Amino acid sequence: MSLWSQIMFQNANSPIMESMIMFHDHAMMIIMMIISLIIYMISFMVNNTYINRNLLEGHMIEIIWTVIPIILLIFLAIPSLKILYLTDETNFPMITVKILGHQWYWSYEYSDFKMINFDSFMVKDSDLFRLLEVDNRMVLPFNTQIRMLVSSVDVIHSFTIPSLGVKVDAIPGRINQINCFMKRPGLFFGQCSEICGVNHSFMPIVLESTKINLFINWIKNK
């Protein structure tokens, strides 16, 4: 994990997260342009005692300050809506994982492979990843389309892995779906992002991304 990830986004490991980071940079560029223009106009008006009345009243200036924000909002809305619809898109998933939130742990079920299911609890005495390590990691292959079905058995939780751009609510009585595609192997951490009770901060998520042959061996050993 790089130094920049401590003050900005985590390093992306999915096309969706890469698009989100690009949209963030795109939006920040537009925001900086707006702020710079406003600061320039304020400083110009403060330092200039002879202000043109056309800058304070008139139809033309009202048209300008109405049309320009509309154009800027269009430049923000189009890529934002594109990413929003891409996150809901399912591209022929090869593996489906069912995820259930509990107070306060996660359950995983690989229904494509002889009904493999297990619970994942936080490891309290982990020195390497404090409050993030679990006893049973969710293991999935990279370069593979994954479908995650998320729900809850008690209260509302939120299954979140920032580096993958995954954030989906786990709601009792409802199944939410999200698509996931990992581009490289590694360990990726997440946490519940919905205040779900006294131990809300102690139900981490650990996803181990690995090669497909190692994933098959892990399935066989389960």
C-alpha positions as YAML, in Angstrom:
chain: A
units: angstrom
residues:
- id: 1
  name: MET
  ca: [0.00, 0.00, 0.00]
- id: 2
  name: SER
  ca: [1.56, 3.26, -1.10]
- id: 3
  name: LEU
  ca: [1.90, 6.48, 0.87]
- id: 4
  name: TRP
  ca: [-0.64, 8.21, -1.38]
- id: 5
  name: SER
  ca: [-3.30, 5.66, -0.45]
- id: 6
  name: GLN
  ca: [-3.15, 6.94, 3.12]
- id: 7
  name: ILE
  ca: [-4.48, 10.37, 2.10]
- id: 8
  name: MET
  ca: [-6.30, 9.49, -1.12]
- id: 9
  name: PHE
  ca: [-8.05, 6.47, -2.59]
- id: 10
  name: GLN
  ca: [-6.62, 2.98, -2.19]
- id: 11
  name: ASN
  ca: [-4.90, 1.50, -5.22]
- id: 12
  name: ALA
  ca: [-7.58, 0.27, -7.62]
- id: 13
  name: ASN
  ca: [-7.87, -3.43, -8.37]
- id: 14
  name: SER
  ca: [-10.94, -3.39, -10.60]
- id: 15
  name: PRO
  ca: [-12.06, -1.50, -13.73]
- id: 16
  name: ILE
  ca: [-14.93, 0.06, -11.76]
- id: 17
  name: MET
  ca: [-12.62, 1.51, -9.12]
- id: 18
  name: GLU
  ca: [-10.26, 2.81, -11.79]
- id: 19
  name: SER
  ca: [-13.22, 4.60, -13.40]
- id: 20
  name: MET
  ca: [-14.24, 6.04, -10.02]
- id: 21
  name: ILE
  ca: [-10.74, 7.43, -9.42]
- id: 22
  name: MET
  ca: [-10.66, 8.95, -12.90]
- id: 23
  name: PHE
  ca: [-14.06, 10.54, -12.29]
- id: 24
  name: HIS
  ca: [-12.79, 11.92, -8.97]
- id: 25
  name: ASP
  ca: [-9.83, 13.56, -10.73]
- id: 26
  name: HIS
  ca: [-12.14, 14.85, -13.47]
- id: 27
  name: ALA
  ca: [-14.55, 16.36, -10.93]
- id: 28
  name: MET
  ca: [-11.73, 17.90, -8.91]
- id: 29
  name: MET
  ca: [-10.36, 19.60, -12.03]
- id: 30
  name: ILE
  ca: [-13.74, 21.19, -12.73]
- id: 31
  name: ILE
  ca: [-14.12, 22.22, -9.06]
- id: 32
  name: MET
  ca: [-10.66, 23.84, -9.08]
- id: 33
  name: MET
  ca: [-11.57, 25.77, -12.24]
- id: 34
  name: ILE
  ca: [-14.75, 27.05, -10.59]
- id: 35
  name: ILE
  ca: [-12.94, 28.02, -7.38]
- id: 36
  name: SER
  ca: [-10.18, 29.80, -9.31]
- id: 37
  name: LEU
  ca: [-12.72, 31.76, -11.35]
- id: 38
  name: ILE
  ca: [-14.68, 32.78, -8.24]
- id: 39
  name: ILE
  ca: [-11.52, 33.89, -6.40]
- id: 40
  name: TYR
  ca: [-10.41, 35.91, -9.42]
- id: 41
  name: MET
  ca: [-13.78, 37.64, -9.75]
- id: 42
  name: ILE
  ca: [-13.95, 38.41, -6.02]
- id: 43
  name: SER
  ca: [-10.43, 39.83, -5.93]
- id: 44
  name: PHE
  ca: [-11.10, 41.86, -9.08]
- id: 45
  name: MET
  ca: [-14.29, 43.35, -7.64]
- id: 46
  name: VAL
  ca: [-12.68, 44.09, -4.26]
- id: 47
  name: ASN
  ca: [-9.64, 45.82, -5.74]
- id: 48
  name: ASN
  ca: [-11.54, 47.74, -8.42]
- id: 49
  name: THR
  ca: [-13.67, 50.68, -7.23]
- id: 50
  name: TYR
  ca: [-15.05, 51.29, -10.74]
- id: 51
  name: ILE
  ca: [-17.18, 48.25, -11.41]
- id: 52
  name: ASN
  ca: [-19.02, 47.94, -14.69]
- id: 53
  name: ARG
  ca: [-22.75, 47.88, -14.01]
- id: 54
  name: ASN
  ca: [-23.14, 45.10, -16.62]
- id: 55
  name: LEU
  ca: [-21.39, 42.79, -14.13]
- id: 56
  name: LEU
  ca: [-24.03, 43.45, -11.49]
- id: 57
  name: GLU
  ca: [-27.26, 43.61, -13.45]
- id: 58
  name: GLY
  ca: [-28.62, 42.88, -16.90]
- id: 59
  name: HIS
  ca: [-29.98, 39.96, -18.88]
- id: 60
  name: MET
  ca: [-26.65, 38.95, -20.41]
- id: 61
  name: ILE
  ca: [-24.84, 38.36, -17.13]
- id: 62
  name: GLU
  ca: [-27.82, 36.38, -15.80]
- id: 63
  name: ILE
  ca: [-27.79, 34.20, -18.91]
- id: 64
  name: ILE
  ca: [-24.03, 33.61, -18.52]
- id: 65
  name: TRP
  ca: [-24.17, 32.59, -14.86]
- id: 66
  name: THR
  ca: [-27.10, 30.29, -15.60]
- id: 67
  name: VAL
  ca: [-25.75, 28.59, -18.74]
- id: 68
  name: ILE
  ca: [-22.20, 27.99, -17.48]
- id: 69
  name: PRO
  ca: [-23.28, 25.97, -14.36]
- id: 70
  name: ILE
  ca: [-25.61, 23.92, -16.58]
- id: 71
  name: ILE
  ca: [-22.70, 23.03, -18.87]
- id: 72
  name: LEU
  ca: [-20.47, 22.15, -15.93]
- id: 73
  name: LEU
  ca: [-23.17, 19.93, -14.40]
- id: 74
  name: ILE
  ca: [-23.54, 18.09, -17.72]
- id: 75
  name: PHE
  ca: [-19.79, 17.38, -17.74]
- id: 76
  name: LEU
  ca: [-20.17, 15.96, -14.23]
- id: 77
  name: ALA
  ca: [-23.44, 14.07, -14.72]
- id: 78
  name: ILE
  ca: [-22.58, 12.11, -17.89]
- id: 79
  name: PRO
  ca: [-19.50, 10.22, -16.52]
- id: 80
  name: SER
  ca: [-21.19, 9.87, -13.12]
- id: 81
  name: LEU
  ca: [-24.26, 8.16, -14.60]
- id: 82
  name: LYS
  ca: [-22.04, 5.97, -16.78]
- id: 83
  name: ILE
  ca: [-20.16, 4.64, -13.73]
- id: 84
  name: LEU
  ca: [-23.44, 4.22, -11.84]
- id: 85
  name: TYR
  ca: [-24.88, 1.97, -14.53]
- id: 86
  name: LEU
  ca: [-21.61, 0.06, -14.95]
- id: 87
  name: THR
  ca: [-21.66, -0.89, -11.26]
- id: 88
  name: ASP
  ca: [-25.07, -2.55, -11.76]
- id: 89
  name: GLU
  ca: [-24.05, -4.37, -14.94]
- id: 90
  name: THR
  ca: [-23.58, -8.15, -14.81]
- id: 91
  name: ASN
  ca: [-21.30, -9.58, -17.50]
- id: 92
  name: PHE
  ca: [-21.95, -13.33, -17.52]
- id: 93
  name: PRO
  ca: [-20.48, -14.14, -14.07]
- id: 94
  name: MET
  ca: [-18.53, -17.38, -13.76]
- id: 95
  name: ILE
  ca: [-18.73, -17.61, -9.96]
- id: 96
  name: THR
  ca: [-21.49, -16.57, -7.57]
- id: 97
  name: VAL
  ca: [-20.85, -15.89, -3.89]
- id: 98
  name: LYS
  ca: [-23.65, -15.37, -1.38]
- id: 99
  name: ILE
  ca: [-22.75, -13.01, 1.48]
- id: 100
  name: LEU
  ca: [-24.76, -12.67, 4.68]
- id: 101
  name: GLY
  ca: [-24.21, -10.03, 7.33]
- id: 102
  name: HIS
  ca: [-24.67, -10.88, 11.00]
- id: 103
  name: GLN
  ca: [-24.20, -9.08, 14.28]
- id: 104
  name: TRP
  ca: [-21.21, -9.07, 14.04]
- id: 105
  name: TYR
  ca: [-19.55, -11.25, 11.42]
- id: 106
  name: TRP
  ca: [-19.93, -12.27, 7.78]
- id: 107
  name: SER
  ca: [-21.00, -15.58, 6.27]
- id: 108
  name: TYR
  ca: [-19.95, -16.72, 2.78]
- id: 109
  name: GLU
  ca: [-21.53, -19.40, 0.63]
- id: 110
  name: TYR
  ca: [-20.08, -20.78, -2.62]
- id: 111
  name: SER
  ca: [-23.21, -22.41, -3.98]
- id: 112
  name: ASP
  ca: [-21.49, -23.29, -7.30]
- id: 113
  name: PHE
  ca: [-19.16, -25.72, -5.51]
- id: 114
  name: LYS
  ca: [-20.90, -28.43, -3.43]
- id: 115
  name: MET
  ca: [-22.46, -25.87, -1.07]
- id: 116
  name: ILE
  ca: [-19.30, -24.56, 0.59]
- id: 117
  name: ASN
  ca: [-20.17, -22.12, 3.36]
- id: 118
  name: PHE
  ca: [-18.35, -20.73, 6.38]
- id: 119
  name: ASP
  ca: [-18.39, -17.83, 8.84]
- id: 120
  name: SER
  ca: [-15.70, -15.15, 9.05]
- id: 121
  name: PHE
  ca: [-14.88, -13.61, 12.43]
- id: 122
  name: MET
  ca: [-12.35, -10.92, 13.26]
- id: 123
  name: VAL
  ca: [-9.06, -12.12, 14.78]
- id: 124
  name: LYS
  ca: [-8.54, -9.95, 17.85]
- id: 125
  name: ASP
  ca: [-4.86, -10.76, 18.46]
- id: 126
  name: SER
  ca: [-3.51, -10.08, 14.97]
- id: 127
  name: ASP
  ca: [-0.28, -8.05, 15.07]
- id: 128
  name: LEU
  ca: [0.03, -7.55, 11.30]
- id: 129
  name: PHE
  ca: [-3.47, -6.30, 10.42]
- id: 130
  name: ARG
  ca: [-5.01, -4.91, 13.61]
- id: 131
  name: LEU
  ca: [-8.83, -5.07, 13.60]
- id: 132
  name: LEU
  ca: [-8.74, -6.22, 9.95]
- id: 133
  name: GLU
  ca: [-7.63, -9.87, 9.95]
- id: 134
  name: VAL
  ca: [-10.22, -12.66, 10.01]
- id: 135
  name: ASP
  ca: [-10.09, -16.38, 10.73]
- id: 136
  name: ASN
  ca: [-11.64, -17.39, 7.36]
- id: 137
  name: ARG
  ca: [-10.87, -15.25, 4.34]
- id: 138
  name: MET
  ca: [-13.07, -15.05, 1.28]
- id: 139
  name: VAL
  ca: [-10.97, -16.49, -1.57]
- id: 140
  name: LEU
  ca: [-11.73, -15.66, -5.21]
- id: 141
  name: PRO
  ca: [-9.78, -15.86, -8.50]
- id: 142
  name: PHE
  ca: [-8.67, -12.71, -10.31]
- id: 143
  name: ASN
  ca: [-9.39, -12.03, -13.99]
- id: 144
  name: THR
  ca: [-12.78, -13.67, -13.45]
- id: 145
  name: GLN
  ca: [-16.25, -12.20, -13.40]
- id: 146
  name: ILE
  ca: [-17.68, -12.61, -9.91]
- id: 147
  name: ARG
  ca: [-21.27, -12.04, -8.85]
- id: 148
  name: MET
  ca: [-21.89, -11.18, -5.20]
- id: 149
  name: LEU
  ca: [-25.35, -11.65, -3.70]
- id: 150
  name: VAL
  ca: [-25.55, -9.70, -0.44]
- id: 151
  name: SER
  ca: [-28.18, -9.85, 2.28]
- id: 152
  name: SER
  ca: [-28.53, -9.82, 6.08]
- id: 153
  name: VAL
  ca: [-30.16, -11.97, 8.73]
- id: 154
  name: ASP
  ca: [-30.73, -9.32, 11.41]
- id: 155
  name: VAL
  ca: [-30.09, -5.59, 10.83]
- id: 156
  name: ILE
  ca: [-28.82, -3.51, 7.90]
- id: 157
  name: HIS
  ca: [-25.11, -3.96, 7.16]
- id: 158
  name: SER
  ca: [-22.99, -2.72, 4.26]
- id: 159
  name: PHE
  ca: [-20.46, -4.93, 2.47]
- id: 160
  name: THR
  ca: [-17.60, -2.66, 1.38]
- id: 161
  name: ILE
  ca: [-14.18, -3.25, -0.23]
- id: 162
  name: PRO
  ca: [-12.81, 0.17, -1.28]
- id: 163
  name: SER
  ca: [-9.99, -1.03, -3.57]
- id: 164
  name: LEU
  ca: [-12.55, -2.94, -5.68]
- id: 165
  name: GLY
  ca: [-15.16, -0.19, -5.76]
- id: 166
  name: VAL
  ca: [-17.59, -2.55, -4.01]
- id: 167
  name: LYS
  ca: [-20.15, -1.11, -1.61]
- id: 168
  name: VAL
  ca: [-23.57, -2.74, -1.32]
- id: 169
  name: ASP
  ca: [-26.11, -2.70, 1.49]
- id: 170
  name: ALA
  ca: [-27.03, -5.96, 3.21]
- id: 171
  name: ILE
  ca: [-30.73, -5.59, 3.99]
- id: 172
  name: PRO
  ca: [-32.83, -8.23, 5.79]
- id: 173
  name: GLY
  ca: [-35.36, -9.86, 3.46]
- id: 174
  name: ARG
  ca: [-33.75, -8.45, 0.32]
- id: 175
  name: ILE
  ca: [-30.92, -9.69, -1.92]
- id: 176
  name: ASN
  ca: [-28.71, -7.06, -3.52]
- id: 177
  name: GLN
  ca: [-26.37, -7.92, -6.37]
- id: 178
  name: ILE
  ca: [-23.06, -6.47, -7.46]
- id: 179
  name: ASN
  ca: [-20.46, -7.47, -10.04]
- id: 180
  name: CYS
  ca: [-16.75, -7.76, -9.23]
- id: 181
  name: PHE
  ca: [-13.67, -8.23, -11.43]
- id: 182
  name: MET
  ca: [-10.19, -8.26, -9.88]
- id: 183
  name: LYS
  ca: [-7.14, -7.51, -11.98]
- id: 184
  name: ARG
  ca: [-4.31, -8.78, -9.78]
- id: 185
  name: PRO
  ca: [-3.68, -11.08, -6.80]
- id: 186
  name: GLY
  ca: [-3.36, -9.89, -3.24]
- id: 187
  name: LEU
  ca: [-5.20, -9.25, 0.02]
- id: 188
  name: PHE
  ca: [-7.92, -6.62, -0.01]
- id: 189
  name: PHE
  ca: [-9.60, -5.35, 3.12]
- id: 190
  name: GLY
  ca: [-12.98, -3.86, 3.84]
- id: 191
  name: GLN
  ca: [-15.36, -3.19, 6.68]
- id: 192
  name: CYS
  ca: [-19.06, -2.81, 7.34]
- id: 193
  name: SER
  ca: [-20.05, 0.71, 6.31]
- id: 194
  name: GLU
  ca: [-23.45, 0.80, 7.99]
- id: 195
  name: ILE
  ca: [-23.75, 1.45, 11.73]
- id: 196
  name: CYS
  ca: [-25.20, -1.89, 12.80]
- id: 197
  name: GLY
  ca: [-24.69, -2.03, 16.55]
- id: 198
  name: VAL
  ca: [-22.14, -1.92, 19.33]
- id: 199
  name: ASN
  ca: [-19.60, -4.14, 17.50]
- id: 200
  name: HIS
  ca: [-20.04, -2.44, 14.13]
- id: 201
  name: SER
  ca: [-16.30, -1.71, 13.92]
- id: 202
  name: PHE
  ca: [-15.34, -5.33, 14.54]
- id: 203
  name: MET
  ca: [-16.66, -7.21, 11.50]
- id: 204
  name: PRO
  ca: [-13.93, -6.72, 8.86]
- id: 205
  name: ILE
  ca: [-13.82, -8.20, 5.37]
- id: 206
  name: VAL
  ca: [-10.73, -9.87, 3.91]
- id: 207
  name: LEU
  ca: [-10.74, -10.92, 0.26]
- id: 208
  name: GLU
  ca: [-7.84, -13.02, -0.99]
- id: 209
  name: SER
  ca: [-7.42, -12.74, -4.75]
- id: 210
  name: THR
  ca: [-5.48, -15.64, -6.24]
- id: 211
  name: LYS
  ca: [-4.87, -17.64, -9.41]
- id: 212
  name: ILE
  ca: [-7.65, -19.84, -10.72]
- id: 213
  name: ASN
  ca: [-5.70, -23.07, -10.13]
- id: 214
  name: LEU
  ca: [-4.94, -22.09, -6.52]
- id: 215
  name: PHE
  ca: [-8.61, -21.22, -6.07]
- id: 216
  name: ILE
  ca: [-9.63, -24.66, -7.35]
- id: 217
  name: ASN
  ca: [-7.20, -26.30, -4.91]
- id: 218
  name: TRP
  ca: [-8.70, -24.22, -2.09]
- id: 219
  name: ILE
  ca: [-12.18, -25.38, -3.10]
- id: 220
  name: LYS
  ca: [-11.06, -29.01, -3.09]
- id: 221
  name: ASN
  ca: [-9.54, -28.67, 0.36]
- id: 222
  name: LYS
  ca: [-12.77, -27.17, 1.70]
...
